[in-house]
PDB file of C-alpha atoms in Angstrom:
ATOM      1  CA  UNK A 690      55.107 -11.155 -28.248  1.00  0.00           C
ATOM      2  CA  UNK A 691      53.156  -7.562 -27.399  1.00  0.00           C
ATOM      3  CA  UNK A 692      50.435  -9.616 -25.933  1.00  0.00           C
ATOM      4  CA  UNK A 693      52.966 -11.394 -23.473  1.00  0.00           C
ATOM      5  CA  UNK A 694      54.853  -8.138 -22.592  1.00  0.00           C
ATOM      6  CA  UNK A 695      51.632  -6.589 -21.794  1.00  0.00           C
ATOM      7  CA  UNK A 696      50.739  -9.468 -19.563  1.00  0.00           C
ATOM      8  CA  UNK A 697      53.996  -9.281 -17.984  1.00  0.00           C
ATOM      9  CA  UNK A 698      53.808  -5.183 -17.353  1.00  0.00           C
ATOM     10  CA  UNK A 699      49.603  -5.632 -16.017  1.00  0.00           C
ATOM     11  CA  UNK A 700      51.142  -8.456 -13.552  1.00  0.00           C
ATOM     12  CA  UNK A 701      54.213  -6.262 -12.494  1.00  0.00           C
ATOM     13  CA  UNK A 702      51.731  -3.218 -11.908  1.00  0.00           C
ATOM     14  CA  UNK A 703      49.560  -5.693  -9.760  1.00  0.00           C
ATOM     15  CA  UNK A 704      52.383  -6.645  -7.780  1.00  0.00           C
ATOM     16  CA  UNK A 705      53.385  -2.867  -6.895  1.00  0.00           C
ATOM     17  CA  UNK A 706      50.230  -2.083  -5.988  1.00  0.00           C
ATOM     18  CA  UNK A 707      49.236  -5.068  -3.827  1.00  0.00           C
ATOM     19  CA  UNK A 708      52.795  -4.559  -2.170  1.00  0.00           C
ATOM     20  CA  UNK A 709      51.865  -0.971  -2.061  1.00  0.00           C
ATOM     21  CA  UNK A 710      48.373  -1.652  -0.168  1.00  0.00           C
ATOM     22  CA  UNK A 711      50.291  -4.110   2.268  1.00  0.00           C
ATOM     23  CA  UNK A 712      52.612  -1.268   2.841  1.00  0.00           C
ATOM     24  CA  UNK A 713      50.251   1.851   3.478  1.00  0.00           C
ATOM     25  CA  UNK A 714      48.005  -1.099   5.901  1.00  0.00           C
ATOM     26  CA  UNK A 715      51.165  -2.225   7.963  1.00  0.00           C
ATOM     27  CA  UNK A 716      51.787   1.636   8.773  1.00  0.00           C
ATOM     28  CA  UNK A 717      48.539   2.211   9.800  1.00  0.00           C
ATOM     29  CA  UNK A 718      49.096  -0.204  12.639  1.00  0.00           C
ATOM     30  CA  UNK A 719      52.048   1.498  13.532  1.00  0.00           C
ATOM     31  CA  UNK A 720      52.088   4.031  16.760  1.00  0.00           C
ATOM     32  CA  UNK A 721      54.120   6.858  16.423  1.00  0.00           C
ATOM     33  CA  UNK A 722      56.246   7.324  19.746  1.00  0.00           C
ATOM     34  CA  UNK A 723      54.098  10.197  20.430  1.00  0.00           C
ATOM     35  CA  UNK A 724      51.167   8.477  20.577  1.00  0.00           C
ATOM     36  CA  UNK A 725      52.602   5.712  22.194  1.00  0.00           C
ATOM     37  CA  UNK A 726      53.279   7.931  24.858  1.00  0.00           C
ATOM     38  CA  UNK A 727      50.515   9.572  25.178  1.00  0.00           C
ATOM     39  CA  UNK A 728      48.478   6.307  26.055  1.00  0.00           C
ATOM     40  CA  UNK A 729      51.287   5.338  28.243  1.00  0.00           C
ATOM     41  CA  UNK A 730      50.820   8.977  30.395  1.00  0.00           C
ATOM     42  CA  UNK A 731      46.759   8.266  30.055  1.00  0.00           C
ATOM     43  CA  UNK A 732      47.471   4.509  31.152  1.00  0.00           C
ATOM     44  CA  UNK A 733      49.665   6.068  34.209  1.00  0.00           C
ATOM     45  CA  UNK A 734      47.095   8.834  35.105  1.00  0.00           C
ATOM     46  CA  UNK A 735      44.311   5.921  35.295  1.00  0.00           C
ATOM     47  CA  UNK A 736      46.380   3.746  37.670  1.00  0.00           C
ATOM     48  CA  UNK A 737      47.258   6.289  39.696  1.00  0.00           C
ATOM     49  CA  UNK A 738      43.994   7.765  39.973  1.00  0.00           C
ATOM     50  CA  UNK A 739      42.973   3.468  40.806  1.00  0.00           C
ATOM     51  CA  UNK A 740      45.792   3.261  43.726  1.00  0.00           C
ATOM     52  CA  UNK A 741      44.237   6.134  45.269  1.00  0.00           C
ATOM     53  CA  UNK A 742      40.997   5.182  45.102  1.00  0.00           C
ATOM     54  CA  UNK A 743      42.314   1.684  46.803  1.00  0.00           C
ATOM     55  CA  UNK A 744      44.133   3.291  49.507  1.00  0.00           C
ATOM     56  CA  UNK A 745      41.118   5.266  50.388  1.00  0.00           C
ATOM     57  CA  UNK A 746      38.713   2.009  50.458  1.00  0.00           C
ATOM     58  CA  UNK A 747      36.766   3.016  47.004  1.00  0.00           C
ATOM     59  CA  UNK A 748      36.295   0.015  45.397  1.00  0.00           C
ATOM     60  CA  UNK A 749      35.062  -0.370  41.847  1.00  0.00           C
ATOM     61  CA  UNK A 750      32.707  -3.602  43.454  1.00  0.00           C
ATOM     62  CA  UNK A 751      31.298  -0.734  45.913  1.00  0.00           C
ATOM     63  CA  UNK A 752      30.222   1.283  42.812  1.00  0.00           C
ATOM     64  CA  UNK A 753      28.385  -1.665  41.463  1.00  0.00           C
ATOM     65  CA  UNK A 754      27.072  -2.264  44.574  1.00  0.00           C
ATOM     66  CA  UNK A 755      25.757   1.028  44.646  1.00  0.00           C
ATOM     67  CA  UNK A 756      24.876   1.259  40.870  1.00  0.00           C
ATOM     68  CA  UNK A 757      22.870  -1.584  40.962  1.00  0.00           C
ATOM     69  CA  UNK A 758      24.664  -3.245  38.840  1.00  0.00           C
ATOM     70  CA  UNK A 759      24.848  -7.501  38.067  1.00  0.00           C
ATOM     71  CA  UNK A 760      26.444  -8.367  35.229  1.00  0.00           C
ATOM     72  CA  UNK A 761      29.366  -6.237  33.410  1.00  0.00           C
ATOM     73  CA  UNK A 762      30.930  -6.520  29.922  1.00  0.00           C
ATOM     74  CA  UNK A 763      34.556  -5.465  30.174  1.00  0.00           C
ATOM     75  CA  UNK A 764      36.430  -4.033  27.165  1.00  0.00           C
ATOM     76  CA  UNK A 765      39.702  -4.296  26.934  1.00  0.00           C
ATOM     77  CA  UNK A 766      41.295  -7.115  28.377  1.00  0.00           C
ATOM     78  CA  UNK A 767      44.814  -5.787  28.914  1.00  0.00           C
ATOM     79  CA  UNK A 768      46.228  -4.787  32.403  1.00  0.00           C
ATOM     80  CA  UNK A 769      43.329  -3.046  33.839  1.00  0.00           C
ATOM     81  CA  UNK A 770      40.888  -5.129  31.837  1.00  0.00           C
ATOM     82  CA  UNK A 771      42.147  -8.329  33.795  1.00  0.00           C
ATOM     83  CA  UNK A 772      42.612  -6.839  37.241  1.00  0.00           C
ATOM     84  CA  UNK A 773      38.950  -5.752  37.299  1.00  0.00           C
ATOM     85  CA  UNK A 774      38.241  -9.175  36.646  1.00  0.00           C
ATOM     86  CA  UNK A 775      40.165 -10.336  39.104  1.00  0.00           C
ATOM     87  CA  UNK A 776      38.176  -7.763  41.546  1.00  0.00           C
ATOM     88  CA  UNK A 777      34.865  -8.134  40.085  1.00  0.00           C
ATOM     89  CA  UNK A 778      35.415 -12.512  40.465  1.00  0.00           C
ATOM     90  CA  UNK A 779      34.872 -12.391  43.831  1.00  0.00           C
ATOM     91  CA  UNK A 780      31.453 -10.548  43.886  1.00  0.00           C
ATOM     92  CA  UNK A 781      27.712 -11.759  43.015  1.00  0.00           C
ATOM     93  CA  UNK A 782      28.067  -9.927  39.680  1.00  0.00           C
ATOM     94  CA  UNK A 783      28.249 -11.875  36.164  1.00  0.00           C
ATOM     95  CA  UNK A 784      31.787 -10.967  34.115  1.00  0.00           C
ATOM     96  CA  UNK A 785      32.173 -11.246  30.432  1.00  0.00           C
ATOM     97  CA  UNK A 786      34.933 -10.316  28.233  1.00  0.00           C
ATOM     98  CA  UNK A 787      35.382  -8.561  25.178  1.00  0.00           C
ATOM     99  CA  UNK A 788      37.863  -7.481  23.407  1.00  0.00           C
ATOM    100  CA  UNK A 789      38.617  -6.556  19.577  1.00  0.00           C
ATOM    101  CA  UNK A 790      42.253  -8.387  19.477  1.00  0.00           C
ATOM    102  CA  UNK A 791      41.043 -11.988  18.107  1.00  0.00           C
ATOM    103  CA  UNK A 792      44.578 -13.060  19.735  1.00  0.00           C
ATOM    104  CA  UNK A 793      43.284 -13.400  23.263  1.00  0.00           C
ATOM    105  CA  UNK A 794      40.970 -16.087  23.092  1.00  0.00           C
ATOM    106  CA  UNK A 795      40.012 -16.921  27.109  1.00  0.00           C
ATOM    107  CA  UNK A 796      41.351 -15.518  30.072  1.00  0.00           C
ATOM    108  CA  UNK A 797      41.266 -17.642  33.491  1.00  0.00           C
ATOM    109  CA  UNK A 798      39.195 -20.372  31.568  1.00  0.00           C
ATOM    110  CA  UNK A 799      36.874 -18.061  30.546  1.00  0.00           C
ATOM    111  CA  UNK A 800      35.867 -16.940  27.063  1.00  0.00           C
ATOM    112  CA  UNK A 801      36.735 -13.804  25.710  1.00  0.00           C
ATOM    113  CA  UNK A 802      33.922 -12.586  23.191  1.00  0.00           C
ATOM    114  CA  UNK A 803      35.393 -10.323  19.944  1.00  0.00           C
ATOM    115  CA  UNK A 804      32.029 -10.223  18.083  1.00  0.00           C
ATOM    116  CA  UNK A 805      29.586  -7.741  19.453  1.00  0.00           C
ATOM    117  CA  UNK A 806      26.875  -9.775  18.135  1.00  0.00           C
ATOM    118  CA  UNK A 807      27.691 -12.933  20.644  1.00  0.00           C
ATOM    119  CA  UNK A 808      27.812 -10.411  23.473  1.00  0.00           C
ATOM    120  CA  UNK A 809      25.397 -11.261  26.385  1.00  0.00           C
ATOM    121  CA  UNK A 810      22.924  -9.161  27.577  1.00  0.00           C
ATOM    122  CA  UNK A 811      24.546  -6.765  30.754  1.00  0.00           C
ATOM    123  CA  UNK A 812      23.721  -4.201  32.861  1.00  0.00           C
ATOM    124  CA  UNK A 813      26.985  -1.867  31.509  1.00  0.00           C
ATOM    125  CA  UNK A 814      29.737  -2.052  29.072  1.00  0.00           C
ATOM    126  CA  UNK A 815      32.746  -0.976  31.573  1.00  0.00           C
ATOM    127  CA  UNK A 816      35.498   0.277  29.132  1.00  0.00           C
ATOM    128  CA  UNK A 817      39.103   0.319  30.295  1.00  0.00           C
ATOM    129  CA  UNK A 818      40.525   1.586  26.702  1.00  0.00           C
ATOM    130  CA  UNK A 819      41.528   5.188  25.893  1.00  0.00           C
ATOM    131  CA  UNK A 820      41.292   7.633  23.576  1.00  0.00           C
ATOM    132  CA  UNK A 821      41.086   7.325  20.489  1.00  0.00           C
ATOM    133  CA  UNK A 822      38.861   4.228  20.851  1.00  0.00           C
ATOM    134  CA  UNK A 823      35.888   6.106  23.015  1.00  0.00           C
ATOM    135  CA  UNK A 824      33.499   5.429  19.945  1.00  0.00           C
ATOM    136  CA  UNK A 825      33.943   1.685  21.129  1.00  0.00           C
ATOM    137  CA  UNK A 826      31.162   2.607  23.723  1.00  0.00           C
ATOM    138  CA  UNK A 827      28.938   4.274  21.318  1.00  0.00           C
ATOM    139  CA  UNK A 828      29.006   1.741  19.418  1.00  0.00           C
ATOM    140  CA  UNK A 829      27.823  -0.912  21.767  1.00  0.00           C
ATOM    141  CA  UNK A 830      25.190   1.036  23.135  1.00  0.00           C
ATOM    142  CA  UNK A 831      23.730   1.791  19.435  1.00  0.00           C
ATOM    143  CA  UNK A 832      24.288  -1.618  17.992  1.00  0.00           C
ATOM    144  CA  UNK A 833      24.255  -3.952  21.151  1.00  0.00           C
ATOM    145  CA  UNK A 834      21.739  -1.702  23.458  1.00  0.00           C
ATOM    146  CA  UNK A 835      24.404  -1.776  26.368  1.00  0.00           C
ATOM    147  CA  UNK A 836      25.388   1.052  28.150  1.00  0.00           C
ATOM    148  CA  UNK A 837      28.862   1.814  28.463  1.00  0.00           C
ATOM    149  CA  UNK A 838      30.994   3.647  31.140  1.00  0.00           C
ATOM    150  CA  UNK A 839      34.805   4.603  30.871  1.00  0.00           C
ATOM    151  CA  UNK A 840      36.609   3.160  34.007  1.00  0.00           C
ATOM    152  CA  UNK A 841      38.206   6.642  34.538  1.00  0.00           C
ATOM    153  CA  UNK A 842      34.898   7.964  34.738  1.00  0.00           C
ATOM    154  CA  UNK A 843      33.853   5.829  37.810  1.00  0.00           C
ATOM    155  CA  UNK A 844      37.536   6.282  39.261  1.00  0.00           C
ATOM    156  CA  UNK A 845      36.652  10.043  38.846  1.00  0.00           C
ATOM    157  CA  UNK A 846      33.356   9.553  40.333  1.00  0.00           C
ATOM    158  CA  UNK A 847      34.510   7.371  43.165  1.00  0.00           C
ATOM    159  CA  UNK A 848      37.230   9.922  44.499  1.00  0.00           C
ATOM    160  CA  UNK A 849      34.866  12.826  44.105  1.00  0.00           C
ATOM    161  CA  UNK A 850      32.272  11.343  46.386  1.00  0.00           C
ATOM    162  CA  UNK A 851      31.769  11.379  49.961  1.00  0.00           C
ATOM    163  CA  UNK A 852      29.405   8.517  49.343  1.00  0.00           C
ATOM    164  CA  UNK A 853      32.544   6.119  49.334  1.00  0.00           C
ATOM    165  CA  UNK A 854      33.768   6.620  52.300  1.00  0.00           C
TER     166      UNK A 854
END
């Protein structure tokens, strides 16, 4: 009867603490509002920053152009992610797609890599996340050899130069 008792109190304890682990993991996922609105005011500085780039005729496919650059990786395939596809589509330069979030699979009919490792060879690693993921560039460049540049980076670069005009 002890022996069953323990049993039953070693597969209670179990329970609580795989519940407990499912818990703590579930609110790690979890944005606080002031986080989520801090990427929201970072998301709005970028496409603000974009729009007036665009107004001005400073392209992102003029900075490649200029850059040298044929074939782009782009991380993050939400908003911005897919409209620089969308841009980039209608140049000579080859697109791929990556993104950590295994739930977008292909975008347009084209694949959407989530493994590092199956990543193509490219010329740059163009990220369009923000902080806190800016170690997602340092870690393609040390573990896939690609070189990565933040998209507000080149926005920044492309309304500070006269070179773009």
């Amino acid at each position: 009867m002890l022996k069953g008792l323990r049993s039953l109190f070693a597969g209670a304890v179990l329970g609580i603490l795989v519940s407990i682990a499912v818990f703590i993991t579930a609110l790690r996922k979890i944005e606080s509002p002031k986080i989520k609105e801090k990427r929201t005011e970072e998301r709005k500085r970028v496409f603000e920053k974009w729009a007036v780039c665009c107004r001005n005729g400073r392209n992102i496919d003029a900075w490649a152009i200029r850059h040298g650059i044929r074939s782009v990786i782009i991380y993050g395939m939400a908003d911005i992610g897919k409209s620089l596809k969308k841009i980039l589509k209608n140049t000579d330069i080859d697109i791929y797609c990556y993104d950590r979030n295994r739930g977008i699979s292909e975008i347009d009919g084209e694949t959407v890599f989530h493994d590092k490792k199956e990543l193509p060879m490219a010329d740059i690693a163009l990220i369009t996340v923000f902080d806190p993921y800016r170690e997602i560039g340092m870690e393609l460049e040390k573990e896939a050899g690609i070189r990565s540049v933040y998209f507000e980076e080149i926005l920044d670069e492309l309304m500070d130069s006269r070179d773009y005009i």
